[in-house]
Short mmCIF file of C-alpha atoms in Angstrom, two decimals:
data_model
loop_
_atom_site.label_atom_id
_atom_site.label_comp_id
_atom_site.label_asym_id
_atom_site.label_seq_id
_atom_site.Cartn_x
_atom_site.Cartn_y
_atom_site.Cartn_z
CA UNK F 22 -21.94 19.40 23.72
CA UNK F 23 -21.30 20.58 20.15
CA UNK F 24 -22.67 19.92 16.69
CA UNK F 25 -20.72 18.50 13.76
CA UNK F 26 -21.43 19.67 10.23
CA UNK F 27 -22.54 16.76 8.02
CA UNK F 28 -21.11 16.48 4.50
CA UNK F 29 -22.98 14.67 1.73
CA UNK F 30 -20.84 11.64 0.85
CA UNK F 31 -22.42 8.38 -0.35
CA UNK F 32 -20.36 5.29 0.50
CA UNK F 33 -21.30 1.61 0.30
CA UNK F 34 -19.84 -0.47 3.14
CA UNK F 35 -19.82 -4.26 3.04
CA UNK F 36 -19.67 -6.70 5.92
CA UNK F 37 -20.10 -10.36 6.76
CA UNK F 38 -22.33 -12.45 4.50
CA UNK F 39 -22.20 -9.91 1.69
CA UNK F 40 -24.37 -7.50 3.67
CA UNK F 41 -24.29 -3.92 2.43
CA UNK F 42 -25.10 -0.71 4.27
CA UNK F 43 -24.93 2.74 2.75
CA UNK F 44 -23.61 5.84 4.46
CA UNK F 45 -24.92 9.06 2.94
CA UNK F 46 -23.04 11.55 5.09
CA UNK F 47 -19.62 12.09 6.63
CA UNK F 48 -18.21 14.44 9.27
CA UNK F 49 -14.75 15.81 9.91
CA UNK F 50 -13.77 15.38 13.56
CA UNK F 51 -10.78 16.15 15.73
CA UNK F 52 -9.45 13.15 17.69
CA UNK F 53 -7.41 13.68 20.84
CA UNK F 54 -5.75 11.54 23.49
CA UNK F 55 -6.14 11.81 27.25
CA UNK F 56 -2.69 10.23 27.72
CA UNK F 57 -0.52 12.14 25.23
CA UNK F 58 -0.60 15.38 23.25
CA UNK F 59 -1.66 13.50 20.11
CA UNK F 60 -4.39 15.10 17.99
CA UNK F 61 -5.52 14.28 14.49
CA UNK F 62 -8.25 15.22 12.08
CA UNK F 63 -10.33 12.42 10.56
CA UNK F 64 -13.11 12.18 8.01
CA UNK F 65 -15.68 9.68 9.29
CA UNK F 66 -18.67 8.11 7.56
CA UNK F 67 -21.87 8.04 9.61
CA UNK F 68 -23.65 4.77 10.39
CA UNK F 69 -26.58 4.09 12.70
CA UNK F 70 -24.53 1.37 14.37
CA UNK F 71 -20.99 0.08 13.81
CA UNK F 72 -21.36 -3.26 15.61
CA UNK F 73 -22.92 -4.82 18.69
CA UNK F 74 -21.47 -4.05 22.11
CA UNK F 75 -17.98 -5.47 22.59
CA UNK F 76 -16.88 -7.65 24.27
CA UNK F 77 -20.03 -9.74 23.98
CA UNK F 78 -19.98 -10.51 27.71
CA UNK F 79 -18.20 -9.29 30.84
CA UNK F 80 -14.71 -10.79 31.19
CA UNK F 81 -13.19 -11.74 34.54
CA UNK F 82 -9.96 -9.72 34.81
CA UNK F 83 -9.16 -10.60 38.42
CA UNK F 84 -6.44 -13.07 37.33
CA UNK F 85 -4.73 -10.66 34.93
CA UNK F 86 -1.61 -8.97 36.30
CA UNK F 87 -1.43 -5.65 34.47
CA UNK F 88 1.91 -3.84 34.99
CA UNK F 89 1.68 -0.75 37.20
CA UNK F 90 3.19 1.52 34.52
CA UNK F 91 0.47 0.64 32.01
CA UNK F 92 -2.20 3.31 31.50
CA UNK F 93 -5.14 1.70 29.74
CA UNK F 94 -6.88 3.54 26.94
CA UNK F 95 -10.14 2.01 28.21
CA UNK F 96 -9.98 1.04 31.91
CA UNK F 97 -13.27 -0.86 31.45
CA UNK F 98 -12.25 -2.78 28.33
CA UNK F 99 -13.47 -6.06 29.87
CA UNK F 100 -17.07 -4.80 30.11
CA UNK F 101 -19.52 -4.79 27.15
CA UNK F 102 -19.85 -1.24 25.78
CA UNK F 103 -20.94 0.36 22.51
CA UNK F 104 -18.37 1.12 19.80
CA UNK F 105 -18.30 4.85 19.04
CA UNK F 106 -15.76 5.05 16.21
CA UNK F 107 -13.95 2.64 13.90
CA UNK F 108 -10.53 3.98 12.86
CA UNK F 109 -9.15 2.80 9.51
CA UNK F 110 -5.67 1.80 8.35
CA UNK F 111 -4.92 5.29 7.03
CA UNK F 112 -4.34 6.37 10.65
CA UNK F 113 -3.21 3.04 12.12
CA UNK F 114 0.55 3.65 11.96
CA UNK F 115 0.15 7.09 13.55
CA UNK F 116 -1.37 5.50 16.65
CA UNK F 117 1.20 2.84 17.52
CA UNK F 118 3.98 3.49 20.03
CA UNK F 119 6.85 1.32 21.26
CA UNK F 120 5.61 -1.14 23.87
CA UNK F 121 4.09 -4.62 23.69
CA UNK F 122 3.46 -7.17 26.43
CA UNK F 123 1.66 -10.51 26.79
CA UNK F 124 -0.20 -11.15 30.03
CA UNK F 125 0.02 -14.94 29.65
CA UNK F 126 -1.58 -17.94 27.98
CA UNK F 127 -5.16 -17.22 26.83
CA UNK F 128 -4.91 -13.75 28.35
CA UNK F 129 -4.93 -10.37 26.58
CA UNK F 130 -2.02 -8.85 24.70
CA UNK F 131 -1.30 -5.19 25.50
CA UNK F 132 -0.06 -2.74 22.86
CA UNK F 133 1.01 0.82 23.60
CA UNK F 134 -0.68 3.55 21.53
CA UNK F 135 -1.08 7.31 21.61
CA UNK F 136 -4.42 6.73 23.38
CA UNK F 137 -2.86 4.53 26.06
CA UNK F 138 -2.47 0.75 26.17
CA UNK F 139 -5.09 -1.32 24.34
CA UNK F 140 -5.95 -4.98 24.92
CA UNK F 141 -6.70 -7.62 22.31
CA UNK F 142 -6.37 -11.34 21.65
CA UNK F 143 -7.97 -14.62 22.66
CA UNK F 144 -9.44 -14.62 26.18
CA UNK F 145 -9.80 -18.10 27.71
CA UNK F 146 -11.54 -21.01 25.98
CA UNK F 147 -15.26 -21.67 26.07
CA UNK F 148 -16.53 -24.43 23.74
CA UNK F 149 -20.10 -23.10 24.03
CA UNK F 150 -19.23 -19.59 22.89
CA UNK F 151 -20.01 -18.51 19.36
CA UNK F 152 -17.18 -16.82 17.40
CA UNK F 153 -17.85 -13.17 16.67
CA UNK F 154 -16.37 -11.34 13.70
CA UNK F 155 -16.59 -7.75 12.52
CA UNK F 156 -15.50 -7.19 8.92
CA UNK F 157 -15.88 -3.95 6.97
CA UNK F 158 -14.92 -3.37 3.34
CA UNK F 159 -15.74 -0.71 0.79
CA UNK F 160 -17.21 -1.82 -2.51
CA UNK F 161 -17.24 -0.42 -6.01
CA UNK F 162 -19.53 2.50 -6.62
CA UNK F 163 -22.72 1.96 -8.63
CA UNK F 164 -21.16 3.71 -11.64
CA UNK F 165 -18.12 1.40 -11.57
CA UNK F 166 -20.29 -1.71 -11.20
CA UNK F 167 -22.48 -0.65 -14.13
CA UNK F 168 -19.41 0.11 -16.24
CA UNK F 169 -17.93 -3.32 -15.48
CA UNK F 170 -21.32 -4.95 -16.32
CA UNK F 171 -21.35 -3.45 -19.81
CA UNK F 172 -17.68 -4.37 -20.32
CA UNK F 173 -18.44 -8.01 -19.47
CA UNK F 174 -21.59 -8.09 -21.60
CA UNK F 175 -20.02 -6.43 -24.64
CA UNK F 176 -19.37 -8.90 -27.48
CA UNK F 177 -17.86 -6.71 -30.17
CA UNK F 178 -14.23 -7.57 -29.35
CA UNK F 179 -12.23 -10.79 -29.26
CA UNK F 180 -10.00 -9.43 -26.46
CA UNK F 181 -10.42 -10.86 -22.96
CA UNK F 182 -9.41 -7.49 -21.50
CA UNK F 183 -11.93 -5.03 -20.12
CA UNK F 184 -12.29 -1.62 -21.76
CA UNK F 185 -10.07 -0.07 -19.09
CA UNK F 186 -7.43 -2.78 -19.45
CA UNK F 187 -7.41 -2.28 -23.21
CA UNK F 188 -7.06 1.47 -22.63
CA UNK F 189 -4.14 0.79 -20.30
CA UNK F 190 -2.38 -1.27 -22.98
CA UNK F 191 -2.94 1.48 -25.56
CA UNK F 192 -1.65 4.09 -23.11
CA UNK F 193 1.63 2.18 -22.67
CA UNK F 194 2.06 1.71 -26.42
CA UNK F 195 1.51 5.43 -27.04
CA UNK F 196 3.54 6.94 -24.18
CA UNK F 197 6.34 4.56 -23.08
CA UNK F 198 9.80 4.98 -24.61
CA UNK F 199 13.46 4.26 -23.88
CA UNK F 200 15.92 7.06 -23.15
CA UNK F 201 19.47 7.39 -24.50
CA UNK F 202 20.78 4.91 -21.93
CA UNK F 203 18.13 2.34 -22.93
CA UNK F 204 16.14 2.76 -19.73
CA UNK F 205 12.35 2.66 -19.98
CA UNK F 206 10.39 5.86 -19.27
CA UNK F 207 6.67 5.46 -18.60
CA UNK F 208 3.72 7.73 -17.89
CA UNK F 209 1.32 6.73 -15.13
CA UNK F 210 -1.98 5.43 -16.63
CA UNK F 211 -4.59 7.70 -15.07
CA UNK F 212 -8.36 7.56 -14.89
CA UNK F 213 -9.24 11.09 -16.12
CA UNK F 214 -12.59 11.20 -14.34
CA UNK F 215 -10.95 10.32 -11.00
CA UNK F 216 -7.57 12.08 -11.12
CA UNK F 217 -9.37 15.43 -11.33
CA UNK F 218 -10.99 14.73 -7.94
CA UNK F 219 -7.68 14.07 -6.17
CA UNK F 220 -7.54 16.31 -3.12
CA UNK F 221 -4.84 17.65 -0.81
CA UNK F 222 -2.68 14.92 0.74
CA UNK F 223 0.18 16.96 2.19
CA UNK F 224 -1.43 17.37 5.61
CA UNK F 225 -2.07 13.62 5.88
CA UNK F 226 1.49 12.81 4.76
CA UNK F 227 2.90 15.31 7.28
CA UNK F 228 0.90 13.79 10.13
CA UNK F 229 1.95 10.29 9.14
CA UNK F 230 5.62 11.32 8.91
CA UNK F 231 5.61 12.91 12.37
CA UNK F 232 4.18 9.68 13.76
CA UNK F 233 6.90 7.70 11.96
CA UNK F 234 9.54 10.09 13.26
CA UNK F 235 8.47 9.52 16.86
CA UNK F 236 8.94 5.77 16.41
CA UNK F 237 12.33 6.22 14.75
CA UNK F 238 13.56 8.44 17.59
CA UNK F 239 12.69 5.73 20.11
CA UNK F 240 14.46 3.02 18.05
CA UNK F 241 18.00 4.11 16.98
CA UNK F 242 18.72 0.93 14.97
CA UNK F 243 15.52 1.25 12.97
CA UNK F 244 16.19 4.97 12.51
CA UNK F 245 19.68 4.31 11.11
CA UNK F 246 18.38 1.64 8.70
CA UNK F 247 15.55 3.91 7.56
CA UNK F 248 17.89 6.87 6.97
CA UNK F 249 20.28 4.59 5.06
CA UNK F 250 17.44 3.48 2.77
CA UNK F 251 16.35 7.06 2.06
CA UNK F 252 19.94 8.26 1.52
CA UNK F 253 20.58 5.42 -0.94
CA UNK F 254 17.36 6.35 -2.75
CA UNK F 255 18.71 9.90 -3.15
CA UNK F 256 22.28 8.89 -4.06
CA UNK F 257 21.04 6.59 -6.83
CA UNK F 258 19.07 9.55 -8.26
CA UNK F 259 15.82 7.68 -7.71
CA UNK F 260 14.41 10.82 -6.10
CA UNK F 261 15.14 14.52 -6.24
CA UNK F 262 14.68 17.33 -3.72
CA UNK F 263 12.43 20.25 -4.65
CA UNK F 264 11.60 23.61 -3.10
CA UNK F 265 8.00 23.10 -2.09
CA UNK F 266 6.98 26.71 -1.54
CA UNK F 267 3.47 26.58 -2.98
CA UNK F 268 0.65 26.05 -0.48
CA UNK F 269 -1.73 24.74 -3.15
CA UNK F 270 -0.67 22.58 -6.08
CA UNK F 271 -3.65 21.10 -7.94
CA UNK F 272 -1.53 18.40 -9.56
CA UNK F 273 0.49 16.92 -6.72
CA UNK F 274 0.24 14.01 -4.32
CA UNK F 275 2.22 13.25 -1.18
CA UNK F 276 2.89 9.60 -0.38
CA UNK F 277 3.06 8.66 3.33
CA UNK F 278 5.66 5.99 4.01
CA UNK F 279 6.64 3.51 6.72
CA UNK F 280 9.15 0.70 7.21
CA UNK F 281 8.58 -3.05 7.05
CA UNK F 282 11.20 -5.29 8.66
CA UNK F 283 12.23 -8.46 6.81
CA UNK F 284 14.04 -10.50 9.45
CA UNK F 285 14.56 -13.53 7.20
CA UNK F 286 15.96 -11.51 4.28
CA UNK F 287 19.65 -12.02 3.46
CA UNK F 288 20.06 -8.67 1.72
CA UNK F 289 17.40 -6.09 2.59
CA UNK F 290 16.43 -6.13 6.27
CA UNK F 291 14.17 -3.09 5.93
CA UNK F 292 11.87 -2.08 3.10
CA UNK F 293 10.26 1.34 3.00
CA UNK F 294 6.69 1.08 1.71
CA UNK F 295 4.92 4.03 0.11
CA UNK F 296 1.20 4.28 0.79
CA UNK F 297 -0.99 5.85 -1.92
CA UNK F 298 -3.79 6.44 0.61
CA UNK F 299 -6.78 8.76 0.43
CA UNK F 300 -6.48 12.52 0.13
CA UNK F 301 -8.79 14.90 1.97
CA UNK F 302 -11.32 14.57 -0.87
CA UNK F 303 -11.67 10.85 -0.10
CA UNK F 304 -9.90 9.90 -3.36
CA UNK F 305 -6.53 8.14 -3.30
CA UNK F 306 -3.85 8.11 -5.96
CA UNK F 307 -4.39 4.37 -6.44
CA UNK F 308 -8.07 4.97 -7.18
CA UNK F 309 -6.99 7.45 -9.87
CA UNK F 310 -4.63 4.98 -11.58
CA UNK F 311 -5.54 2.15 -13.95
CA UNK F 312 -4.33 -1.21 -12.64
CA UNK F 313 -3.76 -2.79 -16.04
CA UNK F 314 -4.38 -6.38 -17.18
CA UNK F 315 -2.54 -9.53 -16.10
CA UNK F 316 -0.06 -10.08 -18.93
CA UNK F 317 2.35 -12.71 -17.60
CA UNK F 318 2.01 -16.47 -17.48
CA UNK F 319 0.23 -18.09 -14.58
CA UNK F 320 2.60 -18.95 -11.71
CA UNK F 321 1.57 -22.63 -11.80
CA UNK F 322 2.52 -22.89 -15.48
CA UNK F 323 5.93 -21.29 -14.79
CA UNK F 324 6.64 -23.70 -11.90
CA UNK F 325 5.55 -26.77 -13.90
CA UNK F 326 7.90 -25.82 -16.77
CA UNK F 327 10.65 -25.13 -14.24
CA UNK F 328 10.42 -28.69 -12.88
CA UNK F 329 10.86 -30.24 -16.33
CA UNK F 330 14.46 -29.01 -16.86
CA UNK F 331 17.55 -31.05 -16.06
CA UNK F 332 19.47 -27.93 -14.99
CA UNK F 333 17.56 -25.04 -13.43
CA UNK F 334 18.48 -21.36 -13.24
CA UNK F 335 16.99 -18.81 -10.85
CA UNK F 336 17.58 -15.09 -10.61
CA UNK F 337 15.79 -11.85 -9.84
CA UNK F 338 15.83 -8.28 -11.08
CA UNK F 339 17.46 -6.01 -8.51
CA UNK F 340 15.23 -3.06 -7.53
CA UNK F 341 12.91 -3.93 -10.41
CA UNK F 342 10.45 -1.05 -10.08
CA UNK F 343 13.20 1.50 -9.57
CA UNK F 344 14.93 0.49 -12.82
CA UNK F 345 12.06 2.21 -14.65
CA UNK F 346 11.86 6.01 -14.87
CA UNK F 347 8.65 8.00 -14.56
CA UNK F 348 7.96 10.75 -17.06
CA UNK F 349 8.79 14.17 -15.52
CA UNK F 350 5.19 15.34 -15.89
CA UNK F 351 4.21 12.75 -13.26
CA UNK F 352 6.94 13.58 -10.72
CA UNK F 353 4.56 15.75 -8.62
CA UNK F 354 2.28 12.73 -8.08
CA UNK F 355 5.09 10.95 -6.21
CA UNK F 356 6.18 13.42 -3.54
CA UNK F 357 7.39 12.38 -0.10
CA UNK F 358 8.44 14.23 3.06
CA UNK F 359 11.69 13.51 4.90
CA UNK F 360 14.26 14.98 7.26
CA UNK F 361 17.27 13.40 8.94
CA UNK F 362 16.66 14.91 12.38
CA UNK F 363 13.64 16.47 14.07
CA UNK F 364 15.50 19.78 14.40
CA UNK F 365 15.54 20.23 10.60
CA UNK F 366 12.63 21.62 8.57
CA UNK F 367 10.66 19.08 6.56
CA UNK F 368 12.13 18.55 3.10
CA UNK F 369 10.12 17.59 0.00
CA UNK F 370 11.35 15.03 -2.53
CA UNK F 371 9.88 13.67 -5.75
CA UNK F 372 10.34 10.00 -6.61
CA UNK F 373 11.47 9.84 -10.23
CA UNK F 374 11.30 6.07 -10.65
CA UNK F 375 8.35 3.74 -10.49
CA UNK F 376 7.11 3.37 -6.92
CA UNK F 377 6.32 0.18 -5.04
CA UNK F 378 2.82 0.62 -3.60
CA UNK F 379 1.15 2.36 -6.55
CA UNK F 380 -1.62 0.42 -8.28
CA UNK F 381 -0.15 0.52 -11.79
CA UNK F 382 3.44 -0.42 -10.85
CA UNK F 383 3.16 -4.25 -11.24
CA UNK F 384 1.59 -3.94 -14.70
CA UNK F 385 4.09 -1.31 -15.92
CA UNK F 386 7.10 -3.28 -14.65
CA UNK F 387 5.92 -6.52 -16.27
CA UNK F 388 5.07 -4.68 -19.49
CA UNK F 389 8.57 -3.20 -19.66
CA UNK F 390 10.13 -6.68 -19.28
CA UNK F 391 7.93 -8.00 -22.07
CA UNK F 392 8.75 -5.02 -24.28
CA UNK F 393 12.45 -5.64 -23.63
CA UNK F 394 11.88 -9.23 -24.71
CA UNK F 395 10.42 -8.08 -28.03
CA UNK F 396 13.14 -5.46 -28.56
CA UNK F 397 15.88 -8.10 -28.18
CA UNK F 398 14.17 -11.05 -29.86
CA UNK F 399 16.39 -11.01 -32.96
CA UNK F 400 19.73 -10.53 -31.21
CA UNK F 401 19.02 -12.76 -28.20
CA UNK F 402 16.25 -15.21 -29.18
CA UNK F 403 16.75 -17.65 -26.26
CA UNK F 404 17.03 -14.99 -23.56
CA UNK F 405 14.10 -13.15 -25.12
CA UNK F 406 11.90 -16.23 -24.71
CA UNK F 407 12.91 -16.56 -21.06
CA UNK F 408 12.03 -12.91 -20.44
CA UNK F 409 8.61 -13.44 -21.97
CA UNK F 410 7.67 -16.80 -20.43
CA UNK F 411 9.76 -17.54 -17.33
CA UNK F 412 9.45 -14.40 -15.20
CA UNK F 413 6.92 -13.90 -12.43
CA UNK F 414 7.30 -10.20 -11.56
CA UNK F 415 11.02 -9.84 -10.72
CA UNK F 416 11.74 -13.57 -10.21
CA UNK F 417 13.10 -15.80 -12.96
CA UNK F 418 12.49 -19.57 -12.89
CA UNK F 419 13.92 -21.25 -15.96
CA UNK F 420 16.29 -24.04 -16.99
CA UNK F 421 17.99 -26.04 -19.73
CA UNK F 422 18.78 -29.69 -20.53
CA UNK F 423 22.43 -29.08 -21.42
CA UNK F 424 25.09 -27.58 -19.14
CA UNK F 425 26.85 -25.62 -21.89
CA UNK F 426 23.53 -24.20 -23.05
CA UNK F 427 22.88 -23.08 -19.47
CA UNK F 428 26.22 -21.28 -19.27
CA UNK F 429 25.51 -19.53 -22.57
CA UNK F 430 22.02 -18.53 -21.40
CA UNK F 431 23.41 -17.04 -18.19
#
């Protein structure tokens, strides 16, 4: 029996039916596994009750043939019991291990984790049972809600943008430029009141990388594809290695990363996704960045125009986000950890191009395309109009009524 030190931390948590509960305290706990040597530190918000006992009734498991090599995380998972802790997505990828099996139709699915095998899925069919759902989401703080209220109620401007969105537009106009090669260089649009609260994220990124590394070691094909992606990133000078000798850097942020397979993709079978998750202060990089306004045409309008042409042309911008450089002052906010083999020390890299997964990236990429349209409007009036009106993110949907005109446009 031991006591945990409570930390004052107000957090609104929303659930089903727009219900709101407020947690006023948090604790830092150490989570361990009885099946593996896995341990992790987590910051948990305190609630009187997470949900009702689950499952809602005792399930008959006598007809389920569980493999003999499966060690269950909860041997009594079929019996109603209280929920002690709800683990969020910031730790989810650290918990998964290779191993997945289906016990049969309308029977549980077993997934291997660091805690042992866990069961989930639809169990049987009972027309008299009532569906049960647990949904948790965090909401805007009171300060943010009040700020948005005054922005909506203000009537002194003709702009449809909020104050923050207008500030984001002004930030781009004042800081973005094109280098000698013509490539755009942008500065991340930060929320000053939030960026100052950004905490240490290196420990979280290290833990996440070690979890990723374990999965890569157990899957050689995935490991080779992942290493190829990272090596290409480095060879294209989209990231640079640094000597990370300082233990405390007040203006740095480490991005955890993981791979997403795209089986149906013709070109890229694996995409590495960077996760701007929370630091140990509870603030994430994405919370500290302005999202920016929606500045491109509605997708429906683009598709309707596309269908009116006799000849249609489609294309996309290769590695759209990575065609845009980040200002060197923001490099430390895009650090990642990597090593080719587990026998090497962890190496630190800084991503020097715009990063997929950061909150401001879609706005900045679209804004650069629109700025390019304006810069080339006199020399290339037709192409400039296509850039402005017929792009949805990196995808172009346009067309012409004359074949020769289409060739010239291409």
